[in-house]
Coordinates of C-alpha atoms in Angstrom, one line a residue:
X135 CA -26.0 23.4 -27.7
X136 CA -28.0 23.8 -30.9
X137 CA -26.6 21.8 -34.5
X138 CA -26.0 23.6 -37.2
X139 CA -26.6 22.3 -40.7
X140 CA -22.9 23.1 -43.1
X141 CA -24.3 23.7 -46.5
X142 CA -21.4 25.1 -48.3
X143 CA -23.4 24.3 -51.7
X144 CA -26.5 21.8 -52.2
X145 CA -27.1 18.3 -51.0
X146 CA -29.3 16.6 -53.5
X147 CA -32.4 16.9 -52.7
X148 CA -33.3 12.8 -52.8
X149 CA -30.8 12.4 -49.9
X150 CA -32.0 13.3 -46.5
X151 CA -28.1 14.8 -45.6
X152 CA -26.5 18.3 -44.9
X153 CA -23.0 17.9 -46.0
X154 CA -21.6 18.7 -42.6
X155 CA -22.7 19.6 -39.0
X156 CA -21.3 21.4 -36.6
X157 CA -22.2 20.9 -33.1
X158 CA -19.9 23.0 -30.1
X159 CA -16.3 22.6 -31.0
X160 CA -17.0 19.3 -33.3
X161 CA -17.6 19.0 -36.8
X162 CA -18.3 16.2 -38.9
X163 CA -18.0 16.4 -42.5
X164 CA -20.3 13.8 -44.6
X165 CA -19.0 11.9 -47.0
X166 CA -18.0 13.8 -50.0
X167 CA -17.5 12.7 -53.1
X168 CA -16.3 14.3 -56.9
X169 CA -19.5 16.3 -57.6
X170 CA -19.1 19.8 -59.0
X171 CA -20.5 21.7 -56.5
X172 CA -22.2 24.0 -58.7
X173 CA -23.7 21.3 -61.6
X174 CA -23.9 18.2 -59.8
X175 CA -21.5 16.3 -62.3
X176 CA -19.2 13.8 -61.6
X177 CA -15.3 15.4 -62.0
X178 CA -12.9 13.7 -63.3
X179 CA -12.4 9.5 -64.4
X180 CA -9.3 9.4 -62.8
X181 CA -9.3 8.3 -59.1
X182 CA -6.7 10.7 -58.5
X183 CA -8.9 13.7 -60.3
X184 CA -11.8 12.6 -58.4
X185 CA -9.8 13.2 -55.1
X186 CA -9.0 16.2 -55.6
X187 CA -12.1 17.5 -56.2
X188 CA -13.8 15.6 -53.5
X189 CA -10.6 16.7 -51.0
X190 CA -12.4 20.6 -52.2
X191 CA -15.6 19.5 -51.5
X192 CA -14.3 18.2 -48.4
X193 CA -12.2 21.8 -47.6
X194 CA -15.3 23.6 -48.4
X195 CA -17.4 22.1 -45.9
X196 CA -14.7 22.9 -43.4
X197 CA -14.5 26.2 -44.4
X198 CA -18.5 26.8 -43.8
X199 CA -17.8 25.7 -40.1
X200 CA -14.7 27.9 -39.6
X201 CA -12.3 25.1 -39.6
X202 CA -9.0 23.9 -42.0
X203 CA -7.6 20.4 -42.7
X204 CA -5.4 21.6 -39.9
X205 CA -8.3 21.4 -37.8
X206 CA -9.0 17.6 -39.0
X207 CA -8.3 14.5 -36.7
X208 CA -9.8 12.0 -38.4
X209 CA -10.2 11.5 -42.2
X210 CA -12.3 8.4 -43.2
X211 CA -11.6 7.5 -47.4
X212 CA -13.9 4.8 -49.3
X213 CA -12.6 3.5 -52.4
X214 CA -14.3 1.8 -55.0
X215 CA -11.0 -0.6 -56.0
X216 CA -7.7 -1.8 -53.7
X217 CA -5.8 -1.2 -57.0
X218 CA -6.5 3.1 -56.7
X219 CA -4.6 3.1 -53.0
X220 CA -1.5 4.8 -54.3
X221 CA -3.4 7.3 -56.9
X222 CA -5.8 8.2 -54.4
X223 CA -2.8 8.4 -51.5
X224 CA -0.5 10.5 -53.8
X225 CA -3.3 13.4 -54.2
X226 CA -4.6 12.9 -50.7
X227 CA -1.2 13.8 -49.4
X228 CA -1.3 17.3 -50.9
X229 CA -4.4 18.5 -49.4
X230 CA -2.6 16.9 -45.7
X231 CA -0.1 19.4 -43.3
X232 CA 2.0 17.7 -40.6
X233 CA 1.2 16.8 -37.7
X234 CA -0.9 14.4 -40.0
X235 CA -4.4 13.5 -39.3
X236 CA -5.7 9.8 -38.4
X237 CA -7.0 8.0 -41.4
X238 CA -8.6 4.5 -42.3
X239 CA -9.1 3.4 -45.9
X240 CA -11.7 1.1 -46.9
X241 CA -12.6 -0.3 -50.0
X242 CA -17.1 -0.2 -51.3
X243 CA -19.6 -0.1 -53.2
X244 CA -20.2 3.2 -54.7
X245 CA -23.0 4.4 -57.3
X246 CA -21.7 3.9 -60.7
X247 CA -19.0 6.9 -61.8
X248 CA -17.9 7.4 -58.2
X249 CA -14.1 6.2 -57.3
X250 CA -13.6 7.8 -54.1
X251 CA -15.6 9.5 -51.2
X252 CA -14.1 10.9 -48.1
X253 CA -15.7 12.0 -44.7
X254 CA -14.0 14.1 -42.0
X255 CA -13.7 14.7 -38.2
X256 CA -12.6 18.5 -37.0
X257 CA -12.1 19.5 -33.7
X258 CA -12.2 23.4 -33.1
X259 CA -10.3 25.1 -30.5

C-alpha cells in the first residue's frame, strides 16, 4: 500500500517534510504550527491566536486526506511555556467534538515566534 504525501499548502522548502501522510486507513499529521498557509508568517502573539490557526493548519491537512477532527485519535501539543496550558486548552477545546480524542501536552523548545505546534493521529474508516 503506496504513501501518499498530504500537501494541503507548502512545506518550506529547507525542511525535508510533507505536512501529512496518509498510508491505508492511517494518517499522520506533522507538526503544525501558526504559519499562514499562504505567506509563511507567523499568526498571531497570543498562544491562544496561534492555536487557532495552527488547529486550521492542522484541519487542513485532514481535510487533504479525507478525514475530520472526528476522525482524530491522538492529538500530540508542544508548548513553548507551562504558563500557556489553559490559553492554549481553552481554544484547543473548540476545534474538539465528543467522544474526545487522546492527547499529551509537552512543553519545548521552539524557533523564536512559535508558542504552540500540534501533530495529529486519524484513523479512517
Amino acid at each position: 500500500m503506496p504513501r501518499t504525501a498530504l500537501t494541503p499548502f507548502a512545506a518550506p522548502s529547507d525542511v525535508p517534510i510533507s505536512p501529512g501522510v496518509r498510508k491505508g486507513n492511517i494518517v499522520q499529521v506533522a507538526g503544525q504550527v501558526a504559519f499562514h498557509p499562504e505567506t509563511g508568517a507567523v499568526v498571531g502573539s497570543t498562544v491562544a491566536e496561534q492555536t487557532e490557526q495552527t488547529m486550521r493548519n492542522v484541519l487542513a491537512v485532514l481535510a487533504e486526506a479525507g478525514a475530520t477532527e472526528a476522525d482524530v485519535v491522538m492529538f500530540r501539543v508542544y508548548l513553548t511555556d507551562t504558563s500557556h496550558f489553559a490559553e492554549m486548552n481553552d481554544t484547543y477545546a473548540k476545534f474538539i467534538s465528543d467522544p474526545r480524542p487522546a492527547r499529551t501536552t509537552v512543553y519545548v523548545g521552539l524557533p523564536e515566534g512559535l508558542l504552540v505546534e500540534i501533530d495529529a493521529l486519524a484513523v479512517l474508516d
